[in-house]
XYZ file of N, CA, C and O in Angstrom:
592
model
N 25.322 -4.981 -34.822
C 24.017 -4.874 -36.846
C 23.655 -6.224 -36.691
O 24.264 -6.643 -37.216
N 22.556 -5.930 -37.960
C 22.150 -7.264 -39.374
C 23.007 -7.451 -40.102
O 23.049 -8.981 -40.061
N 23.542 -6.648 -40.220
C 24.997 -7.448 -41.913
C 26.021 -7.306 -41.364
O 26.646 -5.319 -41.479
N 27.547 -8.129 -40.913
C 28.295 -7.476 -40.789
C 29.073 -6.528 -42.103
O 29.979 -6.455 -41.608
N 28.885 -7.001 -43.093
C 29.648 -6.689 -44.272
C 29.740 -4.988 -44.443
O 30.384 -5.059 -45.453
N 28.496 -4.318 -44.134
C 28.782 -3.833 -44.293
C 28.672 -2.405 -43.313
O 28.246 -2.450 -42.058
N 29.396 -1.192 -43.285
C 29.406 0.145 -42.577
C 28.123 0.245 -41.957
O 27.606 0.264 -41.203
N 26.996 0.251 -43.077
C 25.503 0.400 -41.422
C 24.525 0.171 -43.373
O 24.820 -0.260 -44.231
N 23.528 0.228 -42.954
C 21.040 -0.777 -44.217
C 20.813 0.012 -43.552
O 20.710 0.492 -41.707
N 19.792 0.055 -43.993
C 18.591 0.576 -43.720
C 17.569 -0.261 -43.713
O 17.896 -0.883 -45.535
N 16.799 -0.402 -43.142
C 16.094 -1.846 -43.439
C 14.593 -1.206 -42.878
O 14.186 -1.466 -42.761
N 14.133 -1.683 -44.884
C 12.186 -0.974 -44.223
C 11.716 -1.671 -43.642
O 10.202 -0.968 -43.056
N 12.126 -2.722 -43.424
C 11.062 -3.376 -42.045
C 11.338 -2.692 -40.818
O 10.401 -3.024 -40.528
N 11.908 -1.668 -40.290
C 13.109 -1.511 -39.242
C 12.475 -0.272 -39.442
O 13.352 0.969 -39.568
N 10.801 0.984 -39.646
C 11.580 2.114 -40.638
C 11.905 3.384 -39.380
O 11.627 3.288 -38.509
N 12.626 4.093 -39.905
C 13.132 5.319 -39.080
C 13.999 4.881 -38.598
O 14.972 5.573 -37.616
N 14.628 3.760 -38.781
C 15.431 3.204 -38.247
C 17.173 2.475 -38.736
O 16.991 2.547 -40.005
N 18.789 3.629 -38.925
C 19.632 3.153 -39.447
C 20.358 2.972 -39.037
O 20.427 2.482 -37.738
N 21.539 1.572 -38.803
C 22.286 0.689 -39.007
C 23.399 0.713 -39.261
O 23.608 1.670 -40.119
N 24.364 1.463 -37.881
C 25.914 1.415 -38.090
C 26.391 0.384 -37.524
O 26.636 0.518 -36.173
N 27.090 -0.318 -38.597
C 28.739 -1.109 -37.466
C 29.431 -0.379 -37.022
O 30.172 -0.031 -37.327
N 29.781 -0.778 -35.618
C 30.531 -0.143 -35.221
C 31.051 1.368 -34.869
O 31.622 1.877 -34.497
N 30.075 1.652 -34.973
C 29.658 3.235 -34.819
C 30.250 3.910 -33.329
O 31.095 4.505 -33.306
N 30.176 3.406 -32.340
C 30.858 3.853 -31.630
C 32.361 3.448 -31.203
O 32.920 4.451 -29.972
N 33.365 2.712 -31.887
C 34.180 2.719 -31.599
C 34.982 3.203 -32.792
O 36.393 3.341 -33.104
N 34.816 4.424 -33.783
C 35.175 5.171 -34.787
C 34.528 6.626 -34.140
O 33.176 6.751 -33.461
N 35.232 7.551 -35.178
C 34.992 8.678 -35.048
C 33.765 8.700 -36.444
O 33.581 8.484 -37.237
N 33.125 10.092 -36.006
C 32.145 10.254 -36.930
C 32.488 10.640 -38.174
O 31.255 10.398 -39.147
N 33.620 11.605 -38.585
C 33.501 11.278 -39.170
C 33.785 10.234 -40.639
O 34.004 9.997 -41.909
N 34.393 9.732 -40.169
C 34.142 7.819 -40.343
C 33.236 7.613 -42.163
O 32.659 6.848 -42.640
N 32.098 7.563 -41.174
C 30.856 7.575 -40.967
C 29.923 8.549 -41.771
O 28.998 7.944 -41.753
N 30.159 9.546 -41.917
C 29.262 10.369 -42.603
C 28.921 10.077 -43.756
O 27.778 10.519 -44.315
N 29.833 10.002 -45.000
C 28.959 8.802 -46.028
C 28.322 7.919 -45.913
O 27.822 7.751 -46.246
N 28.401 6.768 -45.128
C 27.014 5.850 -45.225
C 26.247 6.059 -44.882
O 25.075 5.710 -44.864
N 26.506 7.408 -43.114
C 25.073 8.298 -42.718
C 24.157 8.655 -43.570
O 22.581 8.769 -43.688
N 24.682 9.426 -45.030
C 23.862 10.241 -45.691
C 23.548 9.123 -46.903
O 22.375 9.127 -46.933
N 24.234 7.912 -46.796
C 23.869 6.727 -48.338
C 22.624 5.919 -47.451
O 21.717 6.524 -48.086
N 23.298 5.746 -46.310
C 21.329 4.697 -45.226
C 20.162 6.167 -45.144
O 19.087 5.847 -45.405
N 20.317 7.576 -45.054
C 19.169 8.485 -45.026
C 18.534 8.312 -46.070
O 17.449 8.392 -46.038
N 19.260 9.064 -47.304
C 18.810 8.837 -48.898
C 17.602 6.985 -48.739
O 16.602 7.585 -48.778
N 18.426 6.084 -48.138
C 17.541 4.817 -48.548
C 16.334 5.339 -47.688
O 14.788 4.534 -47.871
N 16.547 5.619 -46.423
C 15.891 5.460 -45.123
C 14.072 6.384 -46.111
O 12.867 6.340 -45.758
N 14.456 7.226 -46.978
C 13.288 8.430 -47.420
C 13.093 8.437 -48.531
O 11.111 8.669 -49.010
N 13.888 6.867 -49.618
C 12.841 5.897 -50.736
C 11.929 5.217 -50.302
O 11.501 4.989 -49.265
N 10.713 5.565 -51.413
C 9.318 4.926 -51.673
C 9.102 3.903 -51.906
O 8.871 2.993 -51.649
N 10.863 3.463 -53.011
C 10.486 1.562 -53.610
C 11.371 0.656 -53.232
O 12.644 1.641 -53.672
N 11.139 -0.839 -53.422
C 12.535 -0.812 -53.257
C 12.513 -2.150 -54.673
O 14.123 -3.292 -53.937
N 12.174 -2.057 -54.992
C 12.099 -2.601 -56.262
C 12.809 -3.058 -56.644
O 13.492 -4.546 -57.491
N 13.920 -1.855 -57.700
C 14.736 -1.554 -57.834
C 16.219 -1.743 -56.933
O 17.111 -0.236 -57.437
N 15.936 -2.728 -57.219
C 18.181 -1.940 -55.911
C 18.993 -1.436 -56.751
O 19.314 -0.740 -56.348
N 19.537 -1.726 -57.881
C 20.414 -1.177 -58.402
C 20.236 0.509 -58.552
O 20.622 1.272 -57.986
N 18.806 1.112 -58.891
C 18.208 1.868 -59.069
C 18.687 2.985 -57.769
O 18.830 4.077 -57.191
N 18.349 1.884 -56.650
C 18.210 2.759 -55.055
C 19.612 3.606 -54.655
O 20.225 4.419 -54.185
N 19.871 1.797 -54.319
C 21.175 1.917 -54.067
C 22.596 3.033 -54.957
O 23.390 4.240 -54.464
N 22.722 3.236 -56.630
C 22.997 4.136 -56.872
C 22.743 5.085 -56.662
O 23.405 6.448 -56.488
N 21.096 5.625 -56.671
C 21.114 6.353 -56.222
C 21.232 6.896 -54.875
O 21.858 8.864 -54.860
N 21.438 6.379 -54.370
C 21.875 6.983 -52.640
C 23.496 7.454 -53.084
O 23.706 8.046 -52.459
N 23.950 6.698 -53.940
C 25.044 7.038 -54.090
C 25.478 8.701 -54.157
O 26.289 9.655 -53.794
N 24.584 8.630 -55.490
C 24.845 9.387 -56.455
C 24.551 12.099 -55.542
O 24.571 12.219 -55.236
N 23.317 10.949 -54.574
C 22.034 12.082 -53.895
C 23.580 12.578 -52.460
O 23.567 13.690 -52.265
N 23.721 11.594 -51.769
C 24.447 11.438 -51.235
C 26.443 12.697 -51.308
O 26.309 13.354 -50.501
N 26.641 12.131 -52.392
C 27.811 13.088 -53.296
C 26.806 13.937 -53.251
O 27.513 15.073 -52.928
N 25.536 14.348 -54.289
C 25.869 16.245 -54.230
C 25.316 16.340 -53.791
O 25.245 18.124 -53.058
N 24.427 16.113 -52.325
C 23.424 16.865 -51.551
C 24.291 17.009 -49.820
O 24.417 17.755 -49.250
N 25.147 15.764 -50.052
C 25.809 15.978 -48.633
C 26.646 15.837 -48.206
O 27.633 15.890 -47.448
N 27.778 16.790 -49.639
C 28.714 16.759 -49.627
C 30.210 15.690 -49.165
O 31.167 15.541 -48.921
N 29.583 14.788 -49.811
C 30.058 14.104 -49.842
C 31.748 13.387 -50.450
O 31.303 14.206 -52.067
N 32.411 13.061 -49.915
C 34.143 13.686 -50.834
C 34.246 12.503 -51.988
O 34.831 12.971 -53.794
N 33.882 11.518 -52.169
C 33.758 10.544 -53.165
C 32.518 9.737 -53.919
O 31.816 10.058 -52.608
N 32.610 9.226 -54.271
C 31.588 7.923 -54.790
C 32.289 6.635 -53.808
O 32.792 6.027 -54.399
N 31.485 5.731 -52.850
C 32.492 4.819 -52.811
C 31.892 3.969 -52.555
O 32.822 2.872 -52.229
N 30.779 3.829 -53.146
C 30.880 1.996 -54.000
C 29.177 2.601 -54.646
O 29.283 3.050 -55.028
N 29.112 0.892 -55.409
C 28.848 0.932 -56.541
C 28.466 0.976 -57.800
O 27.842 1.933 -58.372
N 30.602 1.861 -58.158
C 31.006 2.152 -58.735
C 30.023 1.977 -60.565
O 29.614 3.121 -61.305
N 30.083 0.903 -60.318
C 29.471 0.633 -62.046
C 27.997 0.827 -61.879
O 28.013 1.221 -62.821
N 27.323 0.837 -61.021
C 26.684 0.583 -60.920
C 25.170 2.270 -61.417
O 25.073 2.713 -61.759
N 26.829 3.301 -60.675
C 26.369 4.701 -60.412
C 26.324 5.159 -61.707
O 25.280 5.493 -62.856
N 27.827 4.397 -63.059
C 27.561 5.085 -63.777
C 25.991 4.276 -64.755
O 25.964 5.216 -65.938
N 25.872 3.177 -65.335
C 24.942 2.754 -65.542
C 23.548 3.467 -65.260
O 22.995 3.848 -66.308
N 23.445 3.567 -64.226
C 22.383 4.309 -63.701
C 22.429 6.334 -63.785
O 21.274 6.377 -64.789
N 23.868 6.822 -64.025
C 23.432 8.365 -65.217
C 24.048 7.994 -66.549
O 23.314 8.783 -66.761
N 23.853 7.064 -66.993
C 23.781 6.687 -68.110
C 22.274 6.715 -68.622
O 21.958 7.782 -68.923
N 21.116 5.482 -67.857
C 19.719 5.342 -68.086
C 19.239 7.351 -67.891
O 18.401 7.679 -68.510
N 19.560 8.198 -66.591
C 19.150 9.796 -67.062
C 19.187 9.945 -67.793
O 19.016 11.342 -67.631
N 20.421 10.459 -68.351
C 20.319 11.053 -69.919
C 19.547 9.989 -70.247
O 19.228 11.744 -71.419
N 19.215 8.821 -70.410
C 18.000 8.633 -71.783
C 16.446 9.119 -71.705
O 15.560 9.503 -71.542
N 16.123 8.432 -69.282
C 14.810 9.368 -69.449
C 15.091 10.776 -68.347
O 13.789 10.812 -68.805
N 15.853 11.034 -68.326
C 15.896 12.402 -67.584
C 16.329 12.119 -65.673
O 15.593 10.424 -65.475
N 17.377 12.714 -65.677
C 16.299 12.707 -63.559
C 15.515 13.113 -62.823
O 15.138 12.088 -62.276
N 14.480 13.149 -63.607
C 13.240 13.231 -62.855
C 12.486 12.536 -62.594
O 11.970 11.969 -61.724
N 12.781 11.668 -63.695
C 12.244 10.052 -63.914
C 12.699 9.476 -62.943
O 12.105 8.357 -61.845
N 13.486 9.561 -62.710
C 15.009 8.967 -61.589
C 14.252 9.364 -60.029
O 14.289 7.936 -59.970
N 14.430 10.609 -59.688
C 13.508 11.121 -58.531
C 12.762 10.862 -58.478
O 12.438 10.831 -56.988
N 11.645 10.856 -58.753
C 10.324 10.435 -58.558
C 10.594 8.293 -58.695
O 9.557 8.664 -57.308
N 10.534 7.459 -59.863
C 10.798 6.806 -58.164
C 10.761 6.426 -57.428
O 10.422 5.802 -56.275
N 11.997 7.125 -56.677
C 13.625 6.792 -55.558
C 12.206 7.420 -54.721
O 11.905 7.277 -53.260
N 10.725 8.683 -54.804
C 11.088 9.651 -53.475
C 9.255 9.073 -53.833
O 8.678 9.739 -52.788
N 8.657 9.093 -54.857
C 6.830 8.262 -54.694
C 7.058 6.816 -54.935
O 5.459 6.915 -54.693
N 7.839 6.004 -55.924
C 7.273 5.169 -56.006
C 6.880 4.988 -56.893
O 6.806 3.708 -57.530
N 6.443 5.991 -58.378
C 6.155 5.778 -58.814
C 7.155 5.216 -60.526
O 8.147 5.496 -60.656
N 6.798 4.020 -61.212
C 7.374 3.320 -61.843
C 7.383 3.850 -63.655
O 7.483 3.326 -64.408
N 6.222 4.063 -63.909
C 5.233 4.384 -64.272
C 6.889 5.192 -66.528
O 5.884 4.293 -66.896
N 7.098 6.317 -65.808
C 7.371 6.832 -66.677
C 8.555 6.147 -66.801
O 9.512 5.370 -68.105
N 9.521 5.071 -65.951
C 10.799 4.133 -66.439
C 10.264 3.398 -67.898
O 10.494 3.076 -68.494
N 9.153 2.662 -67.311
C 8.149 1.240 -67.648
C 7.792 1.845 -69.430
O 7.792 1.369 -70.479
N 6.797 3.141 -69.030
C 6.753 3.759 -71.131
C 7.745 4.394 -71.510
O 7.365 4.642 -73.189
N 8.780 4.406 -70.659
C 10.472 5.187 -71.981
C 10.842 3.609 -72.422
O 11.186 3.197 -73.005
N 10.620 2.776 -71.618
C 11.243 1.525 -72.693
C 10.637 0.728 -73.014
O 11.200 0.331 -74.139
N 9.071 0.557 -72.705
C 7.627 0.624 -74.043
C 8.301 1.252 -75.288
O 8.567 0.327 -75.980
N 8.822 1.674 -75.418
C 8.471 2.872 -76.425
C 9.250 2.634 -76.998
O 9.020 2.592 -77.945
N 10.331 2.553 -76.763
C 11.750 2.666 -78.009
C 12.777 1.157 -77.496
O 13.575 0.599 -78.283
N 12.500 0.371 -76.873
C 12.422 -1.319 -77.184
C 11.813 -2.310 -76.881
O 10.694 -2.247 -76.410
N 12.187 -4.022 -77.204
C 11.082 -4.526 -77.599
C 10.863 -5.150 -75.879
O 11.852 -4.573 -74.762
N 9.688 -6.023 -75.580
C 9.444 -5.934 -74.185
C 10.312 -6.754 -72.990
O 10.092 -6.862 -72.562
N 10.402 -8.211 -73.966
C 11.907 -8.479 -73.645
C 13.177 -8.306 -73.634
O 13.679 -8.143 -72.052
N 13.438 -6.918 -74.414
C 14.622 -6.288 -73.713
C 14.648 -5.627 -72.231
O 15.075 -5.035 -71.483
N 12.701 -4.682 -72.763
C 12.461 -4.406 -71.403
C 12.604 -4.781 -70.188
O 13.560 -4.625 -68.745
N 11.960 -6.246 -69.806
C 12.613 -7.257 -69.032
C 13.642 -6.785 -68.678
O 14.400 -7.564 -67.283
N 14.580 -7.598 -69.535
C 16.016 -7.685 -68.991
C 16.395 -6.129 -68.246
O 17.631 -6.500 -68.009
N 16.360 -5.505 -68.902
C 17.060 -3.744 -67.862
C 15.922 -4.577 -65.835
O 17.178 -3.421 -65.668
N 15.111 -4.107 -66.214
C 13.863 -4.376 -65.547
C 14.215 -5.280 -64.656
O 15.196 -5.102 -63.015
N 15.492 -6.513 -64.808
C 16.174 -6.872 -64.624
C 17.083 -6.608 -63.394
O 17.240 -7.465 -62.517
N 17.915 -6.008 -64.241
C 18.957 -5.672 -64.285
C 19.158 -4.536 -62.918
O 19.328 -4.551 -62.002
N 18.069 -4.005 -63.001
C 17.255 -2.664 -61.875
C 17.362 -3.536 -60.699
O 17.014 -3.011 -59.904
N 16.401 -4.793 -60.832
C 15.451 -5.514 -59.729
C 16.955 -5.902 -58.751
O 16.862 -6.762 -57.823
N 18.434 -6.455 -59.469
C 19.423 -7.384 -59.171
C 20.420 -5.826 -57.573
O 20.335 -4.887 -58.654
N 21.129 -6.454 -57.389
C 21.735 -5.860 -56.204
C 23.224 -5.875 -57.017
O 23.737 -7.240 -57.839
N 23.722 -3.978 -57.023
C 25.024 -4.462 -58.038
C 25.578 -5.090 -57.686
O 26.605 -5.670 -58.723
N 25.978 -5.417 -55.971
C 27.105 -6.450 -55.791
C 26.944 -7.627 -56.347
O 28.060 -8.290 -56.212
N 25.739 -8.166 -57.298
C 25.884 -9.379 -57.731
C 25.489 -9.571 -58.166
O 25.442 -10.452 -60.549
N 25.940 -8.558 -59.559
C 25.945 -7.683 -61.395
C 27.801 -8.260 -61.682
O 28.196 -7.458 -60.508
N 27.964 -9.165 -62.583
C 29.394 -9.316 -62.790
C 29.639 -8.191 -63.965
O 30.555 -8.447 -64.380
N 28.913 -8.542 -65.664
C 29.019 -7.930 -66.466
C 27.998 -6.835 -66.217
O 26.551 -7.177 -66.241
N 28.143 -5.480 -67.179
C 26.888 -4.714 -67.707
C 26.716 -4.977 -69.151
O 26.430 -3.572 -69.924
N 27.566 -5.958 -69.694
C 27.647 -5.667 -70.923
C 25.817 -5.627 -71.465
O 26.110 -4.687 -72.547
N 25.672 -6.769 -71.442
C 23.766 -6.571 -71.905
C 23.010 -5.599 -71.679
O 22.373 -4.731 -72.888
N 23.094 -5.027 -70.877
C 22.152 -3.489 -70.188
C 23.269 -2.432 -71.422
O 22.377 -1.552 -71.226
N 24.284 -2.894 -71.147
C 25.354 -1.286 -72.170
C 24.095 -1.568 -74.194
O 24.482 -0.716 -73.913
N 24.478 -2.584 -74.100
C 24.386 -3.012 -75.764
C 22.726 -2.542 -75.321
O 22.232 -1.738 -76.654
N 21.742 -2.834 -75.111
C 20.113 -2.300 -74.898
C 20.260 -0.693 -74.564
O 19.469 0.146 -75.366
N 20.684 -0.023 -73.989
C 20.766 1.214 -73.478
C 21.097 1.740 -74.699
O 21.181 2.976 -74.591
N 22.029 1.276 -75.574
C 23.043 2.075 -76.765
C 21.853 2.031 -77.627
O 21.307 2.305 -78.688
N 20.996 0.762 -77.630
C 19.831 0.526 -79.033
C 18.738 1.673 -78.330
O 17.747 2.154 -79.046
N 18.664 1.693 -77.023
C 17.301 3.105 -76.271
C 18.158 3.764 -76.841
O 16.554 5.011 -77.759
N 19.316 5.029 -75.990
C 19.179 6.102 -77.254
C 19.700 6.522 -78.443
O 19.014 7.741 -79.442
N 19.191 5.042 -79.539
C 19.279 4.810 -80.688
C 18.134 5.687 -80.778
O 17.838 6.307 -82.485
N 17.620 4.592 -80.319
C 16.141 5.309 -81.251
C 15.099 5.984 -80.514
O 14.059 6.092 -81.177
N 15.554 6.996 -79.822
C 14.686 7.931 -78.939
C 15.275 9.135 -80.595
O 15.751 9.585 -80.549
């Protein structure tokens, strides 16, 4: 497998292939959640907003594939759920499966400054594993929800 630090991954450069680490060594039940998560990635249309992609894969695999828990990206899932309350889940689903970012950008532009919008989008472009604090994002979300 290309990345030994995770149980599985989907690489958009290798279409329609999900990589599972050490699949043959274990029972499929161990990988059920990982397979569901990576299957969501396989169907996502855009990969610019990594935080949205990862958190959405966790949420959708939990809600639609009966995963028992949110297994990873806990903070990113929390932030995405807050953002979904602001912009609506349809906006996030549209981004995930059509790649259309217009509604995300329009909502942000309507209620916060351009520099704050860019800060939010920078968070979205960042791998959740690389984010050490969501304090600034939460502050902007507070302003965004207050201004709506």
